[in-house]
mmCIF file of C-alpha atoms (C1' of nucleotides) in Angstrom:
data_model
loop_
_atom_site.group_PDB
_atom_site.id
_atom_site.type_symbol
_atom_site.label_atom_id
_atom_site.label_comp_id
_atom_site.label_asym_id
_atom_site.label_seq_id
_atom_site.Cartn_x
_atom_site.Cartn_y
_atom_site.Cartn_z
ATOM 1 C CA UNK A 1 -6.822 23.707 -17.585
ATOM 2 C CA UNK A 2 -5.440 23.449 -14.095
ATOM 3 C CA UNK A 3 -2.956 25.798 -12.524
ATOM 4 C CA UNK A 4 0.366 24.415 -11.478
ATOM 5 C CA UNK A 5 -0.498 24.453 -7.789
ATOM 6 C CA UNK A 6 -3.731 22.660 -8.441
ATOM 7 C CA UNK A 7 -1.959 19.981 -10.410
ATOM 8 C CA UNK A 8 0.697 19.532 -7.832
ATOM 9 C CA UNK A 9 -1.825 19.131 -5.089
ATOM 10 C CA UNK A 10 -3.832 16.654 -7.111
ATOM 11 C CA UNK A 11 -0.774 14.569 -7.882
ATOM 12 C CA UNK A 12 0.509 14.450 -4.349
ATOM 13 C CA UNK A 13 -2.946 13.684 -3.104
ATOM 14 C CA UNK A 14 -2.728 10.790 -5.483
ATOM 15 C CA UNK A 15 0.422 9.563 -3.772
ATOM 16 C CA UNK A 16 -1.078 10.010 -0.380
ATOM 17 C CA UNK A 17 -3.999 7.970 -1.582
ATOM 18 C CA UNK A 18 -1.647 5.161 -2.462
ATOM 19 C CA UNK A 19 -0.389 5.371 1.089
ATOM 20 C CA UNK A 20 -3.930 4.763 2.270
ATOM 21 C CA UNK A 21 -4.280 1.944 -0.155
ATOM 22 C CA UNK A 22 -6.645 3.606 -2.573
ATOM 23 C CA UNK A 23 -5.489 3.897 -6.116
ATOM 24 C CA UNK A 24 -4.140 6.952 -7.788
ATOM 25 C CA UNK A 25 -7.093 7.688 -10.024
ATOM 26 C CA UNK A 26 -9.540 7.683 -7.176
ATOM 27 C CA UNK A 27 -7.408 9.923 -5.060
ATOM 28 C CA UNK A 28 -6.815 12.348 -7.907
ATOM 29 C CA UNK A 29 -10.512 12.561 -8.638
ATOM 30 C CA UNK A 30 -11.186 13.172 -5.002
ATOM 31 C CA UNK A 31 -8.613 15.942 -4.893
ATOM 32 C CA UNK A 32 -10.083 17.523 -7.979
ATOM 33 C CA UNK A 33 -13.543 17.527 -6.476
ATOM 34 C CA UNK A 34 -12.210 19.090 -3.314
ATOM 35 C CA UNK A 35 -10.963 21.943 -5.445
ATOM 36 C CA UNK A 36 -14.193 22.461 -7.319
ATOM 37 C CA UNK A 37 -16.753 24.861 -6.037
ATOM 38 C CA UNK A 38 -19.284 23.697 -8.604
ATOM 39 C CA UNK A 39 -20.483 20.127 -9.048
ATOM 40 C CA UNK A 40 -18.497 18.421 -11.780
ATOM 41 C CA UNK A 41 -19.592 15.928 -14.402
ATOM 42 C CA UNK A 42 -17.843 12.777 -15.537
ATOM 43 C CA UNK A 43 -16.595 14.206 -18.817
ATOM 44 C CA UNK A 44 -14.931 17.138 -17.185
ATOM 45 C CA UNK A 45 -13.199 14.836 -14.765
ATOM 46 C CA UNK A 46 -11.986 12.440 -17.382
ATOM 47 C CA UNK A 47 -10.829 15.241 -19.687
ATOM 48 C CA UNK A 48 -9.144 17.316 -17.031
ATOM 49 C CA UNK A 49 -7.327 14.493 -15.321
ATOM 50 C CA UNK A 50 -6.698 12.418 -18.435
ATOM 51 C CA UNK A 51 -8.509 9.416 -17.135
ATOM 52 C CA UNK A 52 -10.668 7.224 -19.310
ATOM 53 C CA UNK A 53 -14.395 7.452 -18.829
ATOM 54 C CA UNK A 54 -14.483 3.878 -17.738
ATOM 55 C CA UNK A 55 -11.946 4.414 -15.054
ATOM 56 C CA UNK A 56 -13.562 7.661 -13.959
ATOM 57 C CA UNK A 57 -16.928 5.989 -13.717
ATOM 58 C CA UNK A 58 -15.625 3.134 -11.614
ATOM 59 C CA UNK A 59 -13.630 5.425 -9.401
ATOM 60 C CA UNK A 60 -16.597 7.688 -8.803
ATOM 61 C CA UNK A 61 -18.689 4.691 -7.953
ATOM 62 C CA UNK A 62 -16.201 3.511 -5.375
ATOM 63 C CA UNK A 63 -15.668 6.957 -3.913
ATOM 64 C CA UNK A 64 -19.393 7.172 -3.556
ATOM 65 C CA UNK A 65 -19.602 3.825 -1.834
ATOM 66 C CA UNK A 66 -17.182 5.171 0.739
ATOM 67 C CA UNK A 67 -19.201 8.265 1.331
ATOM 68 C CA UNK A 68 -16.338 10.366 0.058
ATOM 69 C CA UNK A 69 -18.392 12.074 -2.599
ATOM 70 C CA UNK A 70 -22.011 12.595 -3.507
ATOM 71 C CA UNK A 71 -23.863 12.530 -6.765
ATOM 72 C CA UNK A 72 -26.119 15.499 -7.470
ATOM 73 C CA UNK A 73 -28.265 16.614 -10.379
ATOM 74 C CA UNK A 74 -28.693 19.939 -12.051
ATOM 75 C CA UNK A 75 -32.227 20.545 -13.184
ATOM 76 C CA UNK A 76 -32.590 20.549 -16.926
ATOM 77 C CA UNK A 77 -29.409 18.583 -17.322
ATOM 78 C CA UNK A 78 -29.173 14.925 -18.024
ATOM 79 C CA UNK A 79 -25.694 14.458 -16.714
ATOM 80 C CA UNK A 80 -24.678 13.368 -13.251
ATOM 81 C CA UNK A 81 -22.597 15.753 -11.241
ATOM 82 C CA UNK A 82 -20.383 15.075 -8.301
ATOM 83 C CA UNK A 83 -19.331 16.969 -5.200
ATOM 84 C CA UNK A 84 -17.125 15.995 -2.306
ATOM 85 C CA UNK A 85 -18.566 15.019 1.000
ATOM 86 C CA UNK A 86 -18.380 18.153 3.037
ATOM 87 C CA UNK A 87 -16.889 16.491 6.044
ATOM 88 C CA UNK A 88 -13.321 15.496 5.411
ATOM 89 C CA UNK A 89 -13.301 13.203 8.411
ATOM 90 C CA UNK A 90 -15.823 10.839 7.080
ATOM 91 C CA UNK A 91 -13.805 9.552 4.213
ATOM 92 C CA UNK A 92 -10.631 9.130 6.188
ATOM 93 C CA UNK A 93 -12.466 7.022 8.714
ATOM 94 C CA UNK A 94 -14.269 4.869 6.262
ATOM 95 C CA UNK A 95 -11.031 3.977 4.595
ATOM 96 C CA UNK A 96 -9.166 3.408 7.823
ATOM 97 C CA UNK A 97 -11.911 1.193 9.108
ATOM 98 C CA UNK A 98 -11.922 -1.016 6.061
ATOM 99 C CA UNK A 99 -8.213 -1.524 5.984
ATOM 100 C CA UNK A 100 -7.987 -2.162 9.679
ATOM 101 C CA UNK A 101 -10.498 -4.943 9.432
ATOM 102 C CA UNK A 102 -8.996 -6.482 6.379
ATOM 103 C CA UNK A 103 -5.360 -6.324 7.322
ATOM 104 C CA UNK A 104 -4.748 -5.402 10.901
ATOM 105 C CA UNK A 105 -7.270 -7.505 12.743
ATOM 106 C CA UNK A 106 -6.280 -10.828 11.198
ATOM 107 C CA UNK A 107 -2.685 -10.334 12.251
ATOM 108 C CA UNK A 108 -3.692 -9.562 15.797
ATOM 109 C CA UNK A 109 -6.019 -12.536 15.992
ATOM 110 C CA UNK A 110 -3.401 -14.863 14.558
ATOM 111 C CA UNK A 111 -0.930 -13.598 17.098
ATOM 112 C CA UNK A 112 -3.332 -14.200 19.946
ATOM 113 C CA UNK A 113 -4.153 -17.674 18.738
ATOM 114 C CA UNK A 114 -0.508 -18.436 18.423
ATOM 115 C CA UNK A 115 0.123 -17.345 21.970
ATOM 116 C CA UNK A 116 -2.751 -19.318 23.420
ATOM 117 C CA UNK A 117 -1.968 -22.474 21.467
ATOM 118 C CA UNK A 118 1.715 -22.381 22.106
ATOM 119 C CA UNK A 119 3.003 -25.177 24.236
ATOM 120 C CA UNK A 120 4.172 -24.066 27.630
ATOM 121 C CA UNK A 121 7.795 -24.836 26.962
ATOM 122 C CA UNK A 122 7.717 -22.155 24.333
ATOM 123 C CA UNK A 123 11.048 -20.566 24.574
ATOM 124 C CA UNK A 124 11.401 -17.601 26.810
ATOM 125 C CA UNK A 125 12.691 -15.006 24.409
ATOM 126 C CA UNK A 126 10.139 -15.744 21.768
ATOM 127 C CA UNK A 127 7.455 -15.514 24.359
ATOM 128 C CA UNK A 128 8.700 -12.186 25.585
ATOM 129 C CA UNK A 129 8.777 -10.833 22.055
ATOM 130 C CA UNK A 130 5.298 -12.024 21.239
ATOM 131 C CA UNK A 131 3.987 -10.629 24.471
ATOM 132 C CA UNK A 132 5.474 -7.252 23.759
ATOM 133 C CA UNK A 133 4.128 -7.277 20.242
ATOM 134 C CA UNK A 134 0.707 -8.328 21.429
ATOM 135 C CA UNK A 135 0.615 -5.464 23.878
ATOM 136 C CA UNK A 136 1.430 -2.951 21.221
ATOM 137 C CA UNK A 137 -1.036 -4.302 18.721
ATOM 138 C CA UNK A 138 -3.758 -4.596 21.334
ATOM 139 C CA UNK A 139 -3.388 -0.999 22.287
ATOM 140 C CA UNK A 140 -3.350 0.090 18.677
ATOM 141 C CA UNK A 141 -6.416 -2.027 18.146
ATOM 142 C CA UNK A 142 -8.236 -0.429 21.055
ATOM 143 C CA UNK A 143 -7.232 3.049 19.990
ATOM 144 C CA UNK A 144 -8.399 2.487 16.462
ATOM 145 C CA UNK A 145 -11.682 1.023 17.595
ATOM 146 C CA UNK A 146 -12.275 3.993 19.796
ATOM 147 C CA UNK A 147 -11.309 6.389 17.054
ATOM 148 C CA UNK A 148 -13.562 4.680 14.573
ATOM 149 C CA UNK A 149 -16.438 4.316 16.976
ATOM 150 C CA UNK A 150 -18.027 7.721 16.534
ATOM 151 C CA UNK A 151 -17.242 11.083 15.152
ATOM 152 C CA UNK A 152 -17.348 12.573 18.606
ATOM 153 C CA UNK A 153 -14.983 10.053 20.063
ATOM 154 C CA UNK A 154 -12.499 10.511 17.288
ATOM 155 C CA UNK A 155 -12.553 14.257 17.619
ATOM 156 C CA UNK A 156 -11.870 13.945 21.297
ATOM 157 C CA UNK A 157 -8.909 11.730 20.631
ATOM 158 C CA UNK A 158 -7.729 14.171 18.036
ATOM 159 C CA UNK A 159 -7.868 16.989 20.556
ATOM 160 C CA UNK A 160 -5.960 15.031 23.125
ATOM 161 C CA UNK A 161 -3.185 14.431 20.665
ATOM 162 C CA UNK A 162 -3.268 18.037 19.595
ATOM 163 C CA UNK A 163 -2.679 19.093 23.162
ATOM 164 C CA UNK A 164 0.088 16.616 23.640
ATOM 165 C CA UNK A 165 2.007 17.948 20.681
ATOM 166 C CA UNK B 1 8.142 -27.668 9.204
ATOM 167 C CA UNK B 2 5.992 -25.038 10.779
ATOM 168 C CA UNK B 3 2.941 -25.641 12.921
ATOM 169 C CA UNK B 4 -0.357 -24.355 11.670
ATOM 170 C CA UNK B 5 -0.442 -21.481 14.117
ATOM 171 C CA UNK B 6 3.042 -20.434 13.150
ATOM 172 C CA UNK B 7 2.117 -20.447 9.489
ATOM 173 C CA UNK B 8 -1.018 -18.499 10.053
ATOM 174 C CA UNK B 9 0.776 -15.865 11.998
ATOM 175 C CA UNK B 10 3.496 -15.597 9.387
ATOM 176 C CA UNK B 11 0.981 -15.204 6.592
ATOM 177 C CA UNK B 12 -1.120 -12.603 8.292
ATOM 178 C CA UNK B 13 1.988 -10.750 9.316
ATOM 179 C CA UNK B 14 2.692 -10.730 5.621
ATOM 180 C CA UNK B 15 -0.632 -9.034 4.939
ATOM 181 C CA UNK B 16 -0.060 -6.548 7.683
ATOM 182 C CA UNK B 17 3.278 -5.826 6.105
ATOM 183 C CA UNK B 18 1.553 -4.978 2.865
ATOM 184 C CA UNK B 19 -0.528 -2.526 4.859
ATOM 185 C CA UNK B 20 2.685 -0.867 5.977
ATOM 186 C CA UNK B 21 3.963 -0.875 2.453
ATOM 187 C CA UNK B 22 6.608 -3.532 2.848
ATOM 188 C CA UNK B 23 6.310 -6.533 0.650
ATOM 189 C CA UNK B 24 5.067 -9.898 1.647
ATOM 190 C CA UNK B 25 8.376 -11.720 1.576
ATOM 191 C CA UNK B 26 10.027 -9.261 3.883
ATOM 192 C CA UNK B 27 7.199 -9.312 6.347
ATOM 193 C CA UNK B 28 7.074 -13.098 6.343
ATOM 194 C CA UNK B 29 10.767 -13.354 6.976
ATOM 195 C CA UNK B 30 10.463 -10.892 9.784
ATOM 196 C CA UNK B 31 7.652 -12.877 11.344
ATOM 197 C CA UNK B 32 9.630 -16.055 11.049
ATOM 198 C CA UNK B 33 12.599 -14.505 12.790
ATOM 199 C CA UNK B 34 10.354 -13.254 15.559
ATOM 200 C CA UNK B 35 9.362 -16.852 16.135
ATOM 201 C CA UNK B 36 12.875 -18.207 16.214
ATOM 202 C CA UNK B 37 14.740 -18.477 19.425
ATOM 203 C CA UNK B 38 17.950 -19.352 17.626
ATOM 204 C CA UNK B 39 19.633 -17.267 14.946
ATOM 205 C CA UNK B 40 18.589 -18.499 11.502
ATOM 206 C CA UNK B 41 20.563 -18.763 8.300
ATOM 207 C CA UNK B 42 19.507 -17.843 4.801
ATOM 208 C CA UNK B 43 18.982 -21.393 3.619
ATOM 209 C CA UNK B 44 16.640 -22.238 6.430
ATOM 210 C CA UNK B 45 14.630 -19.138 5.710
ATOM 211 C CA UNK B 46 14.371 -19.769 2.022
ATOM 212 C CA UNK B 47 13.513 -23.445 2.505
ATOM 213 C CA UNK B 48 11.004 -22.940 5.274
ATOM 214 C CA UNK B 49 9.143 -20.064 3.698
ATOM 215 C CA UNK B 50 9.526 -21.179 0.097
ATOM 216 C CA UNK B 51 11.269 -18.063 -0.976
ATOM 217 C CA UNK B 52 14.146 -18.097 -3.427
ATOM 218 C CA UNK B 53 17.591 -17.396 -2.067
ATOM 219 C CA UNK B 54 17.808 -14.276 -4.120
ATOM 220 C CA UNK B 55 14.640 -12.880 -2.713
ATOM 221 C CA UNK B 56 15.563 -13.918 0.801
ATOM 222 C CA UNK B 57 18.937 -12.278 0.485
ATOM 223 C CA UNK B 58 17.488 -9.005 -0.751
ATOM 224 C CA UNK B 59 14.763 -9.022 1.839
ATOM 225 C CA UNK B 60 17.228 -9.655 4.634
ATOM 226 C CA UNK B 61 19.369 -6.851 3.378
ATOM 227 C CA UNK B 62 16.487 -4.432 3.406
ATOM 228 C CA UNK B 63 15.211 -5.574 6.790
ATOM 229 C CA UNK B 64 18.686 -4.991 8.064
ATOM 230 C CA UNK B 65 18.834 -1.515 6.599
ATOM 231 C CA UNK B 66 15.723 -0.714 8.586
ATOM 232 C CA UNK B 67 17.181 -2.005 11.779
ATOM 233 C CA UNK B 68 14.483 -4.634 11.942
ATOM 234 C CA UNK B 69 16.927 -7.491 12.141
ATOM 235 C CA UNK B 70 20.581 -8.064 12.881
ATOM 236 C CA UNK B 71 23.185 -10.277 11.340
ATOM 237 C CA UNK B 72 25.191 -12.419 13.730
ATOM 238 C CA UNK B 73 27.851 -15.083 13.397
ATOM 239 C CA UNK B 74 28.306 -18.417 15.024
ATOM 240 C CA UNK B 75 31.920 -19.225 15.648
ATOM 241 C CA UNK B 76 33.200 -22.027 13.490
ATOM 242 C CA UNK B 77 30.458 -21.444 10.975
ATOM 243 C CA UNK B 78 30.817 -19.636 7.744
ATOM 244 C CA UNK B 79 27.214 -18.808 7.331
ATOM 245 C CA UNK B 80 25.475 -15.596 8.308
ATOM 246 C CA UNK B 81 22.691 -15.877 10.799
ATOM 247 C CA UNK B 82 19.893 -13.491 11.496
ATOM 248 C CA UNK B 83 17.917 -12.478 14.547
ATOM 249 C CA UNK B 84 15.179 -9.916 15.015
ATOM 250 C CA UNK B 85 15.888 -6.631 16.592
ATOM 251 C CA UNK B 86 14.843 -7.079 20.180
ATOM 252 C CA UNK B 87 12.864 -3.902 20.343
ATOM 253 C CA UNK B 88 9.690 -4.190 18.332
ATOM 254 C CA UNK B 89 9.195 -0.457 18.386
ATOM 255 C CA UNK B 90 12.230 0.331 16.384
ATOM 256 C CA UNK B 91 11.131 -1.271 13.186
ATOM 257 C CA UNK B 92 7.632 0.093 13.285
ATOM 258 C CA UNK B 93 9.003 3.581 13.635
ATOM 259 C CA UNK B 94 11.615 3.293 10.984
ATOM 260 C CA UNK B 95 9.015 2.210 8.503
ATOM 261 C CA UNK B 96 6.491 4.805 9.545
ATOM 262 C CA UNK B 97 9.073 7.516 9.292
ATOM 263 C CA UNK B 98 10.085 6.600 5.783
ATOM 264 C CA UNK B 99 6.587 6.417 4.456
ATOM 265 C CA UNK B 100 5.540 9.609 6.115
ATOM 266 C CA UNK B 101 8.341 11.483 4.445
ATOM 267 C CA UNK B 102 7.824 9.957 1.073
ATOM 268 C CA UNK B 103 4.074 10.161 0.885
ATOM 269 C CA UNK B 104 2.502 12.208 3.580
ATOM 270 C CA UNK B 105 4.743 15.258 3.699
ATOM 271 C CA UNK B 106 4.555 16.077 -0.008
ATOM 272 C CA UNK B 107 0.774 16.151 0.142
ATOM 273 C CA UNK B 108 0.799 18.483 3.097
ATOM 274 C CA UNK B 109 3.339 20.797 1.514
ATOM 275 C CA UNK B 110 1.461 20.871 -1.753
ATOM 276 C CA UNK B 111 -1.695 21.724 0.115
ATOM 277 C CA UNK B 112 -0.001 24.560 1.967
ATOM 278 C CA UNK B 113 1.503 25.941 -1.208
ATOM 279 C CA UNK B 114 -1.836 25.759 -2.870
ATOM 280 C CA UNK B 115 -3.425 27.702 -0.066
ATOM 281 C CA UNK B 116 -0.787 30.381 -0.010
ATOM 282 C CA UNK B 117 -0.655 30.787 -3.766
ATOM 283 C CA UNK B 118 -4.367 30.803 -4.210
ATOM 284 C CA UNK B 119 -5.792 34.039 -5.448
ATOM 285 C CA UNK B 120 -7.823 35.838 -2.861
ATOM 286 C CA UNK B 121 -11.066 35.419 -4.702
ATOM 287 C CA UNK B 122 -10.695 31.706 -4.170
ATOM 288 C CA UNK B 123 -14.148 30.500 -3.643
ATOM 289 C CA UNK B 124 -15.397 30.326 -0.129
ATOM 290 C CA UNK B 125 -16.399 26.692 0.086
ATOM 291 C CA UNK B 126 -13.205 25.423 -1.424
ATOM 292 C CA UNK B 127 -11.264 27.538 0.981
ATOM 293 C CA UNK B 128 -13.180 26.217 3.930
ATOM 294 C CA UNK B 129 -12.583 22.680 2.812
ATOM 295 C CA UNK B 130 -8.884 23.172 2.291
ATOM 296 C CA UNK B 131 -8.567 24.884 5.623
ATOM 297 C CA UNK B 132 -10.238 22.024 7.383
ATOM 298 C CA UNK B 133 -8.062 19.511 5.597
ATOM 299 C CA UNK B 134 -4.944 21.483 6.346
ATOM 300 C CA UNK B 135 -5.799 21.523 10.020
ATOM 301 C CA UNK B 136 -6.233 17.803 10.131
ATOM 302 C CA UNK B 137 -3.086 17.055 8.206
ATOM 303 C CA UNK B 138 -1.073 19.560 10.211
ATOM 304 C CA UNK B 139 -2.083 17.951 13.430
ATOM 305 C CA UNK B 140 -1.359 14.502 12.100
ATOM 306 C CA UNK B 141 1.965 15.805 10.909
ATOM 307 C CA UNK B 142 2.827 17.217 14.305
ATOM 308 C CA UNK B 143 1.704 14.098 16.086
ATOM 309 C CA UNK B 144 3.761 11.886 13.839
ATOM 310 C CA UNK B 145 6.812 14.072 14.209
ATOM 311 C CA UNK B 146 6.492 13.936 17.925
ATOM 312 C CA UNK B 147 5.958 10.216 17.890
ATOM 313 C CA UNK B 148 8.937 9.680 15.655
ATOM 314 C CA UNK B 149 11.155 12.101 17.516
ATOM 315 C CA UNK B 150 12.378 9.775 20.228
ATOM 316 C CA UNK B 151 11.551 6.498 21.805
ATOM 317 C CA UNK B 152 10.632 8.200 25.037
ATOM 318 C CA UNK B 153 8.302 10.629 23.377
ATOM 319 C CA UNK B 154 6.544 7.926 21.451
ATOM 320 C CA UNK B 155 6.078 5.821 24.524
ATOM 321 C CA UNK B 156 4.533 8.748 26.312
ATOM 322 C CA UNK B 157 2.123 9.274 23.494
ATOM 323 C CA UNK B 158 1.348 5.607 23.523
ATOM 324 C CA UNK B 159 0.518 5.759 27.229
ATOM 325 C CA UNK B 160 -1.726 8.742 26.797
ATOM 326 C CA UNK B 161 -3.718 6.912 24.183
ATOM 327 C CA UNK B 162 -3.791 3.812 26.310
ATOM 328 C CA UNK B 163 -5.357 5.790 29.108
ATOM 329 C CA UNK B 164 -7.868 7.407 26.844
ATOM 330 C CA UNK B 165 -9.124 4.079 25.603
ATOM 331 C "C1'" DA C 1 46.344 -21.230 -5.734
ATOM 332 C "C1'" DT C 2 42.412 -24.002 -5.891
ATOM 333 C "C1'" DT C 3 38.331 -25.709 -4.221
ATOM 334 C "C1'" DA C 4 34.342 -25.487 -1.416
ATOM 335 C "C1'" DT C 5 30.854 -22.944 0.729
ATOM 336 C "C1'" DG C 6 27.916 -19.313 1.215
ATOM 337 C "C1'" DT C 7 26.056 -14.574 -0.419
ATOM 338 C "C1'" DT C 8 24.652 -11.068 -3.570
ATOM 339 C "C1'" DT C 9 23.274 -9.208 -7.797
ATOM 340 C "C1'" DC C 10 20.362 -8.608 -11.643
ATOM 341 C "C1'" DA C 11 18.138 -9.808 -16.138
ATOM 342 C "C1'" DA C 12 14.257 -12.379 -17.159
ATOM 343 C "C1'" DT C 13 9.928 -14.169 -15.770
ATOM 344 C "C1'" DT C 14 5.660 -14.199 -13.372
ATOM 345 C "C1'" DA C 15 2.001 -12.153 -10.786
ATOM 346 C "C1'" DT C 16 -0.696 -8.341 -9.660
ATOM 347 C "C1'" DT C 17 -2.840 -4.151 -10.176
ATOM 348 C "C1'" DC C 18 -4.545 -0.525 -12.938
ATOM 349 C "C1'" DC C 19 -6.521 1.487 -16.986
ATOM 350 C "C1'" DT C 20 -8.609 1.684 -21.451
ATOM 351 C "C1'" DG C 21 -12.073 1.656 -24.950
ATOM 352 C "C1'" DA C 22 -15.733 -0.400 -27.075
ATOM 353 C "C1'" DA C 23 -20.131 -2.316 -26.350
ATOM 354 C "C1'" DA C 24 -24.210 -2.660 -23.634
ATOM 355 C "C1'" DG C 25 -27.403 -0.399 -20.693
ATOM 356 C "C1'" DG C 26 -30.609 3.459 -19.098
ATOM 357 C "C1'" DA C 27 -32.954 7.438 -19.300
ATOM 358 C "C1'" DT C 28 -34.799 11.464 -21.467
ATOM 359 C "C1'" DT C 29 -36.398 14.009 -25.445
ATOM 360 C "C1'" DG C 30 -38.671 14.989 -29.759
ATOM 361 C "C1'" DC D 1 -40.676 4.518 -29.955
ATOM 362 C "C1'" DA D 2 -36.672 5.917 -32.162
ATOM 363 C "C1'" DA D 3 -32.906 8.871 -31.544
ATOM 364 C "C1'" DT D 4 -29.830 10.990 -28.555
ATOM 365 C "C1'" DC D 5 -27.065 11.538 -24.653
ATOM 366 C "C1'" DC D 6 -24.813 9.860 -20.849
ATOM 367 C "C1'" DT D 7 -23.189 6.084 -17.734
ATOM 368 C "C1'" DT D 8 -21.605 1.599 -16.590
ATOM 369 C "C1'" DT D 9 -19.482 -2.695 -17.337
ATOM 370 C "C1'" DC D 10 -15.836 -5.701 -18.371
ATOM 371 C "C1'" DA D 11 -12.491 -8.225 -21.350
ATOM 372 C "C1'" DG D 12 -8.185 -7.223 -22.951
ATOM 373 C "C1'" DG D 13 -3.915 -4.558 -22.715
ATOM 374 C "C1'" DA D 14 -0.445 -1.804 -20.238
ATOM 375 C "C1'" DA D 15 2.133 -0.750 -16.414
ATOM 376 C "C1'" DT D 16 4.105 -2.043 -11.956
ATOM 377 C "C1'" DA D 17 5.770 -4.866 -8.574
ATOM 378 C "C1'" DA D 18 7.554 -9.133 -6.877
ATOM 379 C "C1'" DT D 19 10.146 -13.230 -7.505
ATOM 380 C "C1'" DT D 20 13.168 -16.452 -9.442
ATOM 381 C "C1'" DG D 21 17.465 -18.654 -10.677
ATOM 382 C "C1'" DA D 22 21.740 -18.587 -12.534
ATOM 383 C "C1'" DA D 23 26.040 -16.229 -12.708
ATOM 384 C "C1'" DA D 24 29.290 -13.351 -10.358
ATOM 385 C "C1'" DC D 25 31.319 -12.454 -6.177
ATOM 386 C "C1'" DA D 26 33.452 -13.159 -1.622
ATOM 387 C "C1'" DT D 27 35.702 -15.674 1.885
ATOM 388 C "C1'" DA D 28 37.614 -19.502 4.293
ATOM 389 C "C1'" DA D 29 39.725 -24.045 4.190
ATOM 390 C "C1'" DT D 30 42.934 -27.271 2.043
#
DNA sequence: ATTATGTTTCAATTATTCCTGAAAGGATTG
DNA sequence: CAATCCTTTCAGGAATAATTGAAACATAAT
């Protein structure tokens, strides 16, 4: 049984997960594993969080594919156990990277194509707007690429922002 | 009828909208208005984008509540017309602000509560993990607050990042 | 006051996403 | 190699979210 604080954290981690575009179950499982000193098996997860085994299994699989968690084995035990990836950064970046490519990039590329294809008598205001938008998105694009390029690079960016604040 | 480039931009803007947590219709309408030199009325929107009037009306209302678009009137015309907010920043920030408060903040607060309530014999590894996560989220929190504090502040941050890249 | 024109609301429908549970699949043990 | 234990898959069901369309509402013109 989980304490109230544990539950609350797990649930709000779930909501934050939705913000990142991962579903609630996955995020809750991830939160639970963050709070577990010992490796945890599938049954414990599904019982504690009230998630079906099927769902838990799929969620664990996907979390694993993102490098968010690892599967480990206890000797003399047939079950699989799971632990979180020790480095919290890694997961955040993996997720961010995927979403950026799937959703951000296409919009930027479409915008650029639009601007290059546009006939020259494109109306002035529209042009100005698109130009401004393109500038913003391009910078965001560059920043994200840099941030997602290497752990070192991202940490440096993080520090710069930290100092700015 | 829209050109192919226009359509493509509108559709991918729709996907990007989903990334931000606004629904496809709203994002498409917003894109369409960005591409219109002239103020546009509800019928044109609903016909051009194949969106029902009801949906268009609701979407326009919500876009307006976010300051993403404005309603204007043409003299001698009964209809309402819509134009995009001239400053692209404003909308992005409004949206970011809302989502941050609804989804990010609760997770951070829950994490902090968890850490303060935790019994002292909390296990070392878990503690280390939570501490690391709290540091990251706190910094993100501070950065976002700063960015959302004022237009000037956000532009400064934007420039800093631009230079870093 | 009535009609004509345009907008908004909202219950019902449709689409999408998420989750379940049972069956199939693997691996280990006796 | 059969039995046991655990995991994975996936079709169907449940829950959510988005969208429609028709009715109610509002306003201006006649």
